[in-house]
JSON list of C-alpha atoms and ligand atoms in Angstrom, two decimals:
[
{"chain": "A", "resi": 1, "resn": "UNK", "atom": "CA", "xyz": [0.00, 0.00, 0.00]},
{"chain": "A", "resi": 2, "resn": "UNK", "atom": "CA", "xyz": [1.41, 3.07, -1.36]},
{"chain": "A", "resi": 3, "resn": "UNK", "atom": "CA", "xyz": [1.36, 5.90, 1.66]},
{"chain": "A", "resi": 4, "resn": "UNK", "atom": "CA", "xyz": [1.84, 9.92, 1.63]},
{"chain": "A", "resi": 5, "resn": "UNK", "atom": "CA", "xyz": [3.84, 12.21, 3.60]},
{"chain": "A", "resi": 6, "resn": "UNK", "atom": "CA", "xyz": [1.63, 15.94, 3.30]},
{"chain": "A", "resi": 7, "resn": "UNK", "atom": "CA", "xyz": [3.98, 18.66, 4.20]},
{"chain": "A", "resi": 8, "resn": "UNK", "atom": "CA", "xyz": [2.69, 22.20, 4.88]},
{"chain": "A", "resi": 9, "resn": "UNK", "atom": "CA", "xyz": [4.37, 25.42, 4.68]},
{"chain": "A", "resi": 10, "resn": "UNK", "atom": "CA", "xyz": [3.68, 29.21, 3.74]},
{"chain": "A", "resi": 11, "resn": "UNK", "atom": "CA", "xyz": [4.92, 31.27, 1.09]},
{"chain": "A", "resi": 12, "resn": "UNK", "atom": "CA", "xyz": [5.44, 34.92, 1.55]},
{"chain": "A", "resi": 13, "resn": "UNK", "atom": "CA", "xyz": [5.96, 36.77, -1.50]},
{"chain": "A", "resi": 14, "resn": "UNK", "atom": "CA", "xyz": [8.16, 39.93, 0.42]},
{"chain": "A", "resi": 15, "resn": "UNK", "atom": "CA", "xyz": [9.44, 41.37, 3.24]},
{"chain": "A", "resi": 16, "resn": "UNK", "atom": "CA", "xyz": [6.17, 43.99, 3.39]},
{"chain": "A", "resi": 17, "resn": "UNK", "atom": "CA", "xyz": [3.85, 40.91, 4.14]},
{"chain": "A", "resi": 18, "resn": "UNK", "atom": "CA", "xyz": [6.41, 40.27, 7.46]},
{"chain": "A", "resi": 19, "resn": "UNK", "atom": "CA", "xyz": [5.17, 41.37, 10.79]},
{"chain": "A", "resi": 20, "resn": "UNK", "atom": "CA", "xyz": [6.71, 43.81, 12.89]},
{"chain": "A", "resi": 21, "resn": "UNK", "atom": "CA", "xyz": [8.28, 40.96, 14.66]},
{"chain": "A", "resi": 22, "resn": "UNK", "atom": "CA", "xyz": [9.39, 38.60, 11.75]},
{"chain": "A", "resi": 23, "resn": "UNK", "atom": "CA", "xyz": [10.63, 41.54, 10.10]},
{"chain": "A", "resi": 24, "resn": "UNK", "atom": "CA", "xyz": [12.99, 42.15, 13.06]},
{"chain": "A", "resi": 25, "resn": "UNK", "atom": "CA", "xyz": [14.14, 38.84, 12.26]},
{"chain": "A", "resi": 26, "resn": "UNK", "atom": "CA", "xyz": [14.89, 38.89, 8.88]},
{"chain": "A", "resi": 27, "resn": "UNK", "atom": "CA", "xyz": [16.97, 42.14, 9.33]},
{"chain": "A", "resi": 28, "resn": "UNK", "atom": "CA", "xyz": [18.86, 40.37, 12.19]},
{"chain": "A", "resi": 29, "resn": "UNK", "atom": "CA", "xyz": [19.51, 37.59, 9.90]},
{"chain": "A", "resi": 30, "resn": "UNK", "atom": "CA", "xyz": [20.53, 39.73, 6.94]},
{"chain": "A", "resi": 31, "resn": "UNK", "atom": "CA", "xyz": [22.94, 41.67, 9.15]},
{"chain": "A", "resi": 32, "resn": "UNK", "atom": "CA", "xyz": [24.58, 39.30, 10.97]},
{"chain": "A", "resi": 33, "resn": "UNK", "atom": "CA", "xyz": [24.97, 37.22, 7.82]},
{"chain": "A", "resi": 34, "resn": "UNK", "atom": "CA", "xyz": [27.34, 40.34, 6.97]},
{"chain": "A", "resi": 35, "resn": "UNK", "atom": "CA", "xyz": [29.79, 38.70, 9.02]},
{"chain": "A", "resi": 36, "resn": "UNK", "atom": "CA", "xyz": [29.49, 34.99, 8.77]},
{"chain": "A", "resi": 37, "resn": "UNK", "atom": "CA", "xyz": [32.59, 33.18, 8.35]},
{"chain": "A", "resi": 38, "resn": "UNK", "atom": "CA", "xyz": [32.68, 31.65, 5.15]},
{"chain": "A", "resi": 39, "resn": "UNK", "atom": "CA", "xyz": [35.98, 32.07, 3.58]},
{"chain": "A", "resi": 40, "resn": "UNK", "atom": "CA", "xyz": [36.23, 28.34, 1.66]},
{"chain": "A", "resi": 41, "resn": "UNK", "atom": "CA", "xyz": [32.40, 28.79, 0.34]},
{"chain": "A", "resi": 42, "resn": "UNK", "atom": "CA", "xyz": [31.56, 32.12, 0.14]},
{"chain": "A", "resi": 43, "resn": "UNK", "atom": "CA", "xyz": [27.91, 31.23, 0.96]},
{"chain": "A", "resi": 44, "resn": "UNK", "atom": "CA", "xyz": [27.42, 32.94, 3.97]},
{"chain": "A", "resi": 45, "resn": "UNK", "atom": "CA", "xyz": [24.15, 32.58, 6.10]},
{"chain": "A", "resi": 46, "resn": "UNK", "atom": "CA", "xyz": [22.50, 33.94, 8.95]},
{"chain": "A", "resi": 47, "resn": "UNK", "atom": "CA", "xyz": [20.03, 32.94, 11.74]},
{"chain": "A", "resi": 48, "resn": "UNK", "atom": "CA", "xyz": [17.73, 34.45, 14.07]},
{"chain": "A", "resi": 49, "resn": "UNK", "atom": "CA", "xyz": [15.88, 32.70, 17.24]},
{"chain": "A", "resi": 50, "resn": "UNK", "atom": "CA", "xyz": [13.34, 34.12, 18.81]},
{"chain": "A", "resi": 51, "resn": "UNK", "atom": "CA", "xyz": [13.27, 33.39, 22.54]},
{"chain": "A", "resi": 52, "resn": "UNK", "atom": "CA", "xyz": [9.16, 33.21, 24.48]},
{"chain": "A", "resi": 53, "resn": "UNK", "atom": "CA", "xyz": [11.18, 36.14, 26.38]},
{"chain": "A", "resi": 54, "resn": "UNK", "atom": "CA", "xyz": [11.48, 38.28, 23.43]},
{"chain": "A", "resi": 55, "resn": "UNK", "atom": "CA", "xyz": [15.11, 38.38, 23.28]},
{"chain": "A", "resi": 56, "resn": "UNK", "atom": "CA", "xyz": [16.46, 37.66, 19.41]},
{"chain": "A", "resi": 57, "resn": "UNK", "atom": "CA", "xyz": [20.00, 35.22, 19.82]},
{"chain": "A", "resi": 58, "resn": "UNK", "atom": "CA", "xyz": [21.71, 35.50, 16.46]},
{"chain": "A", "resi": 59, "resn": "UNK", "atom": "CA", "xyz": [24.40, 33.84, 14.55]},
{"chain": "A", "resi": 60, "resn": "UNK", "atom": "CA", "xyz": [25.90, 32.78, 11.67]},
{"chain": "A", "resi": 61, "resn": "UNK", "atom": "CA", "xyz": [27.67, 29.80, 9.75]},
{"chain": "A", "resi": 62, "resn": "UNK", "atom": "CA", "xyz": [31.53, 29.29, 10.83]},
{"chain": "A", "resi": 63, "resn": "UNK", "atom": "CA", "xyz": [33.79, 27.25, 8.49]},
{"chain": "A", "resi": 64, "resn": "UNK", "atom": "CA", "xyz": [37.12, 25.71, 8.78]},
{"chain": "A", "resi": 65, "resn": "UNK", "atom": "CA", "xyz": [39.72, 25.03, 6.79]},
{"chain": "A", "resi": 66, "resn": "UNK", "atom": "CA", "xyz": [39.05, 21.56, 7.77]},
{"chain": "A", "resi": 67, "resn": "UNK", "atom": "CA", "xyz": [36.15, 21.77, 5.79]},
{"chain": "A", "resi": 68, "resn": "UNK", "atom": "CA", "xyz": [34.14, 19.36, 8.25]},
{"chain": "A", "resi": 69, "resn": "UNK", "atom": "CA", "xyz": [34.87, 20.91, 11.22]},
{"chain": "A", "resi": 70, "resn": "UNK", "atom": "CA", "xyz": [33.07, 24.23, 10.29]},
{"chain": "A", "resi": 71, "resn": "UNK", "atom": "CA", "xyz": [29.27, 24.76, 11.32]},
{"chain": "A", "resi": 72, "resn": "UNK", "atom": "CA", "xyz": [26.03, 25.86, 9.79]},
{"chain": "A", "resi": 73, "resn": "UNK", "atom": "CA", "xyz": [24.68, 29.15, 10.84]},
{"chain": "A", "resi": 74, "resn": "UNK", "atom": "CA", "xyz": [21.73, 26.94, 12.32]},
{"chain": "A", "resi": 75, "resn": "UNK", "atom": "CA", "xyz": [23.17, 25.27, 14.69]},
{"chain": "A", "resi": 76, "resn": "UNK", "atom": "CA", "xyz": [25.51, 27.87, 15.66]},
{"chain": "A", "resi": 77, "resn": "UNK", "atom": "CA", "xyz": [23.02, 29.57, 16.91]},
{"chain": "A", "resi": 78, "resn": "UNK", "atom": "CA", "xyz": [20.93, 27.20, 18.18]},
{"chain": "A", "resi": 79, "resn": "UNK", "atom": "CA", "xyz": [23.56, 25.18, 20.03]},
{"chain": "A", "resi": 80, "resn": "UNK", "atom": "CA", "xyz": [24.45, 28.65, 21.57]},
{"chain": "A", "resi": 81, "resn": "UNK", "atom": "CA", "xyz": [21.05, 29.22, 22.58]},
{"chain": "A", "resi": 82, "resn": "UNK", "atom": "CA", "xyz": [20.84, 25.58, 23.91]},
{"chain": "A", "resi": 83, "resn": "UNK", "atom": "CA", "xyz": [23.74, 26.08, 26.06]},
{"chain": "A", "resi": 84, "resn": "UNK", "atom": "CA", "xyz": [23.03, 29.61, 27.28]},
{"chain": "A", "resi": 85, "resn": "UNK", "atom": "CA", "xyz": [18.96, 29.73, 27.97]},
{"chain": "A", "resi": 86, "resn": "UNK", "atom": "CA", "xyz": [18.35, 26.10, 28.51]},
{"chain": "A", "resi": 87, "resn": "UNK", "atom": "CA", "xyz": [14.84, 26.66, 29.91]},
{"chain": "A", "resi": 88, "resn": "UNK", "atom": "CA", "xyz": [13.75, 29.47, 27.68]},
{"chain": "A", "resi": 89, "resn": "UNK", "atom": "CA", "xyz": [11.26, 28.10, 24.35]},
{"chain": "A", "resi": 90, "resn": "UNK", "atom": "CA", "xyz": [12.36, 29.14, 21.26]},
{"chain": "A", "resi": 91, "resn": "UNK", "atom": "CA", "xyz": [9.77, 30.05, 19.22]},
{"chain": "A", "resi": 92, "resn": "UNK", "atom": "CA", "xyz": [10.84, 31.08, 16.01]},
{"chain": "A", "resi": 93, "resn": "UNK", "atom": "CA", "xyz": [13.87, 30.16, 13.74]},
{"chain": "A", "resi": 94, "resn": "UNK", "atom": "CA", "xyz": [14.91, 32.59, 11.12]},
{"chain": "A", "resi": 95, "resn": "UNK", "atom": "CA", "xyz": [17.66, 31.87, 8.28]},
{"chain": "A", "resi": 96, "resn": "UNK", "atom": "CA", "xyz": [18.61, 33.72, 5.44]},
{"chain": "A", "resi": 97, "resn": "UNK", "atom": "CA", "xyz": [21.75, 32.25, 3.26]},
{"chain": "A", "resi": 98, "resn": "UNK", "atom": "CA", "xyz": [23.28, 32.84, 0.13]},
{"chain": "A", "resi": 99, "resn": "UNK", "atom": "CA", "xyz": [26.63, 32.92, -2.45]},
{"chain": "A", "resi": 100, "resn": "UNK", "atom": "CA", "xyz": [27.82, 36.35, -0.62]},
{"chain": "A", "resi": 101, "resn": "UNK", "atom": "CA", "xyz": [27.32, 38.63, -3.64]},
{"chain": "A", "resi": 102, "resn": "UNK", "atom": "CA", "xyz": [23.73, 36.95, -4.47]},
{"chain": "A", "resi": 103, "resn": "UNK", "atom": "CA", "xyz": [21.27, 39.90, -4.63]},
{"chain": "A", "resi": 104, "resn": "UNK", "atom": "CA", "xyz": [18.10, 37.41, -5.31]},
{"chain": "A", "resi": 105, "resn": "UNK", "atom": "CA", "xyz": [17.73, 33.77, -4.78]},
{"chain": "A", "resi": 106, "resn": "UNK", "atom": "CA", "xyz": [15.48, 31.48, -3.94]},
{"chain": "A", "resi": 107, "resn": "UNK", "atom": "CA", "xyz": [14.66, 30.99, -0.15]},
{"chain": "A", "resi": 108, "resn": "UNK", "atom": "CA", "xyz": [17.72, 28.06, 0.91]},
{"chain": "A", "resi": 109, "resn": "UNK", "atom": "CA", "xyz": [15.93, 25.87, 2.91]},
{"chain": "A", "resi": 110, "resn": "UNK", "atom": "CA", "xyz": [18.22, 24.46, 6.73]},
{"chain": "A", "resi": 111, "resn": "UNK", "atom": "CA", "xyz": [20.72, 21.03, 6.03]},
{"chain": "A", "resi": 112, "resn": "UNK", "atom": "CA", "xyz": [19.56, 17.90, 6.82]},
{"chain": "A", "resi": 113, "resn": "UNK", "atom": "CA", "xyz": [21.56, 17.96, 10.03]},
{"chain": "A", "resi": 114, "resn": "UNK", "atom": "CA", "xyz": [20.45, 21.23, 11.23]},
{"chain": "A", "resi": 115, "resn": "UNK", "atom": "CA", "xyz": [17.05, 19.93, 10.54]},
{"chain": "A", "resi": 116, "resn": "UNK", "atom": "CA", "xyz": [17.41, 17.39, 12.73]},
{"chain": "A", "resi": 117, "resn": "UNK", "atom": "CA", "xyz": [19.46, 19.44, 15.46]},
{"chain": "A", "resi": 118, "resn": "UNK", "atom": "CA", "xyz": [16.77, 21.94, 15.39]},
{"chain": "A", "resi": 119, "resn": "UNK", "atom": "CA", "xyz": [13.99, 18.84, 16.11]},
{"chain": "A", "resi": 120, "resn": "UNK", "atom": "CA", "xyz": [16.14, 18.03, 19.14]},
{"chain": "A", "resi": 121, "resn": "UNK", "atom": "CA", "xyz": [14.81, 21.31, 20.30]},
{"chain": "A", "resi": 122, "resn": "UNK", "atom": "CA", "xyz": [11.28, 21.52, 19.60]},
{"chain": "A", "resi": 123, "resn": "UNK", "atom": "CA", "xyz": [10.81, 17.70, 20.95]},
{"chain": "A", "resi": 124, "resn": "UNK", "atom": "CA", "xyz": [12.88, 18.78, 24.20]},
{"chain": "A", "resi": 125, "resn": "UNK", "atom": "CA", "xyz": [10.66, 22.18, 24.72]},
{"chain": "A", "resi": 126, "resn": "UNK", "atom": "CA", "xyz": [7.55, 19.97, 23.98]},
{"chain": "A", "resi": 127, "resn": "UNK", "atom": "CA", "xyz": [6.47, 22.64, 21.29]},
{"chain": "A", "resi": 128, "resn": "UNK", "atom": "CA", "xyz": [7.12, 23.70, 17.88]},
{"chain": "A", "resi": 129, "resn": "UNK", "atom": "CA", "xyz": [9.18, 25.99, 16.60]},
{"chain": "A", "resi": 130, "resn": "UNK", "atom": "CA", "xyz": [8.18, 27.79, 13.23]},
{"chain": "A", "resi": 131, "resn": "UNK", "atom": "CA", "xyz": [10.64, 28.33, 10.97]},
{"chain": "A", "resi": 132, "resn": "UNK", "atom": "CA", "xyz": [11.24, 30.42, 8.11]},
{"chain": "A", "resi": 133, "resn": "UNK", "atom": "CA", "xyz": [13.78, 30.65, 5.44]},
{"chain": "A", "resi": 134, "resn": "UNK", "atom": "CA", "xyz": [14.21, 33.46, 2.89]},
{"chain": "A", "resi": 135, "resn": "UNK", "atom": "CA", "xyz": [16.15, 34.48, 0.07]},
{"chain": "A", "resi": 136, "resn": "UNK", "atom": "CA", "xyz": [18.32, 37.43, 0.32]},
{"chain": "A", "resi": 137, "resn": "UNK", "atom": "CA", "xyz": [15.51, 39.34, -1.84]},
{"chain": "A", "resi": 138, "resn": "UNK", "atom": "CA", "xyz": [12.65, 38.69, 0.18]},
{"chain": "A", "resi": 139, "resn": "UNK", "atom": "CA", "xyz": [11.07, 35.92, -0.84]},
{"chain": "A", "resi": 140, "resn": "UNK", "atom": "CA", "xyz": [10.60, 33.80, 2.03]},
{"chain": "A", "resi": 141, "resn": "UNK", "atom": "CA", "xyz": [8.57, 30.30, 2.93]},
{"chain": "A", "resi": 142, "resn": "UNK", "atom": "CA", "xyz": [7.76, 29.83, 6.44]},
{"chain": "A", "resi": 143, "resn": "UNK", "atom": "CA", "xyz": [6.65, 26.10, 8.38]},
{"chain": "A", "resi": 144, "resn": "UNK", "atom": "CA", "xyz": [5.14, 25.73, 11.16]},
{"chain": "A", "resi": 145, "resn": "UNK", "atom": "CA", "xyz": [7.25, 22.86, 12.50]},
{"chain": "A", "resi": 146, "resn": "UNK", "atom": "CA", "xyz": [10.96, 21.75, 11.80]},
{"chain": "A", "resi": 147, "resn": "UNK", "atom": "CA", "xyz": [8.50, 18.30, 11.34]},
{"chain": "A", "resi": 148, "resn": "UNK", "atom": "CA", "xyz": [7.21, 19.90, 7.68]},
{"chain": "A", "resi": 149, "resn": "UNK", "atom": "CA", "xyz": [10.93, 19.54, 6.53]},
{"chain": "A", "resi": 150, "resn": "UNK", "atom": "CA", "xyz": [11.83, 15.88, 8.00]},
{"chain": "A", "resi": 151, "resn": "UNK", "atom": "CA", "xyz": [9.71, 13.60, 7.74]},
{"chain": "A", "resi": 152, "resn": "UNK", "atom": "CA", "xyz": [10.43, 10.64, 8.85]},
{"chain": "A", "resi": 153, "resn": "UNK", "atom": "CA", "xyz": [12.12, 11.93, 11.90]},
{"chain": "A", "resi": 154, "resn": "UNK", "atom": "CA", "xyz": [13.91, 9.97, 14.54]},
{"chain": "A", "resi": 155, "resn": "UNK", "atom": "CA", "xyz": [14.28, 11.19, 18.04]},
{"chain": "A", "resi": 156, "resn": "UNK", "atom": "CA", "xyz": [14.39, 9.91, 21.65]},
{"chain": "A", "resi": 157, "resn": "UNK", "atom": "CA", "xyz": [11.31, 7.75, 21.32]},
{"chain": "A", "resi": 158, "resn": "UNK", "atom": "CA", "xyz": [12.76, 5.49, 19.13]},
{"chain": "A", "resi": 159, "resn": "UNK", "atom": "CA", "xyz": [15.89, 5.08, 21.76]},
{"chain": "B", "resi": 201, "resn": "LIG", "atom": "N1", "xyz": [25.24, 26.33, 5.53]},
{"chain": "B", "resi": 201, "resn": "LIG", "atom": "C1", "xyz": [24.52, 26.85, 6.56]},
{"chain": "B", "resi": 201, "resn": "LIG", "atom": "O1", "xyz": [25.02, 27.69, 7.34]},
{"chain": "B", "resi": 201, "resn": "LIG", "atom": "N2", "xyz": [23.24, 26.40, 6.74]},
{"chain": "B", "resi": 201, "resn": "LIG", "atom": "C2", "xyz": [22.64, 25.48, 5.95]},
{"chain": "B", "resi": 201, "resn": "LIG", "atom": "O2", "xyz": [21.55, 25.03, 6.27]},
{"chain": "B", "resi": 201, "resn": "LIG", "atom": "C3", "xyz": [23.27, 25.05, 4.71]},
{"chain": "B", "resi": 201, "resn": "LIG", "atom": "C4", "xyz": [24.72, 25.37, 4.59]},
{"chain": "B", "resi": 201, "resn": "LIG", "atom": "C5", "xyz": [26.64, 26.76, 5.36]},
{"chain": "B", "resi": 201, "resn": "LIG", "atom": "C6", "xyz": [27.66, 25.70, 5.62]},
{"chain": "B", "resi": 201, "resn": "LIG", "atom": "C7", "xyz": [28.82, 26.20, 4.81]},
{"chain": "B", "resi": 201, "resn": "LIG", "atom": "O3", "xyz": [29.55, 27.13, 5.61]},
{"chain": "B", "resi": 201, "resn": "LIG", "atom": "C8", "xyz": [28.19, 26.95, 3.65]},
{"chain": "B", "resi": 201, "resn": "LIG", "atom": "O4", "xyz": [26.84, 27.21, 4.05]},
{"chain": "B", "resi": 201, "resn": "LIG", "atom": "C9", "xyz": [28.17, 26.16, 2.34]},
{"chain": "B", "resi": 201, "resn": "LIG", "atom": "O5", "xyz": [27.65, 24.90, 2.50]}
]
């Protein structure tokens, strides 16, 4: 019996259809995607994480000239905010990544490993975490769960 996964997510045509809030966000992630560290790819990509608190944690992706030793901007920033407001939700997830001189792209959607770093989260906070990812021009598709982009997920309750 054949089955289906159904995955859900939002497209938002520009930055004007953000909210005052998400908008924050993107600019966060645009900015501090100014300084990523990406000298071997020269795709450089920032993230935003919206705390339940309203504080904004930001980062961006680090690389190394042992290529597998850099990290995604992802889970730069979430790892930070894992370590440094263990008890605080996170309740949104903002990334914005590109080649460095890109001026329009389509929206670059999180690895497969921060995907599943990012699940770590949401199943340890015991709610979801929307995220959104947007090209550096503004186009930008938004889930509602890191679930919508893995299906097929494994986590603690298979352990
Ligand atoms: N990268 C991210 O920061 N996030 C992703 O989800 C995809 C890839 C980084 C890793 C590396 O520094 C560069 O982009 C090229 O792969």
């Amino acid at each position: 019996m054949e089955k289906q996964f159904i995955t859900h997510f939002e497209s938002i045509e520009s930055y004007n259809h953000l909210n005052e809030i998400e908008k924050t966000l993107f600019d966060k992630a645009l900015k501090i995607r100014e300084i990523a560290y990406a000298p071997y790819s020269d795709f450089t990509v920032g993230c935003a994480i919206l705390l339940e608190n309203g504080e904004i944690i930001t980062g961006s992706n680090q690389e190394n000239a042992a290529y597998p030793s850099g990290l995604c901007a992802e889970r730069t920033t979430i790892f930070y905010t894992g370590a440094n407001f263990p008890g605080v939700k996170i309740k949104k997830l903002f990334v914005i990544g590109a080649p460095r001189k890109a001026t329009s792209s389509t929206p670059i959607p999180p690895c497969g490993a921060c995907r599943q770093s990012i699940l770590e989260y949401e199943a340890k906070q015991e709610e979801t975490i929307e995220i959104y990812f947007a090209s550096v021009a503004g186009e930008i598709f938004k889930t509602k769960s890191i679930r919508d982009l893995l299906p097929f997920s494994f986590d603690s309750s298979f352990l």
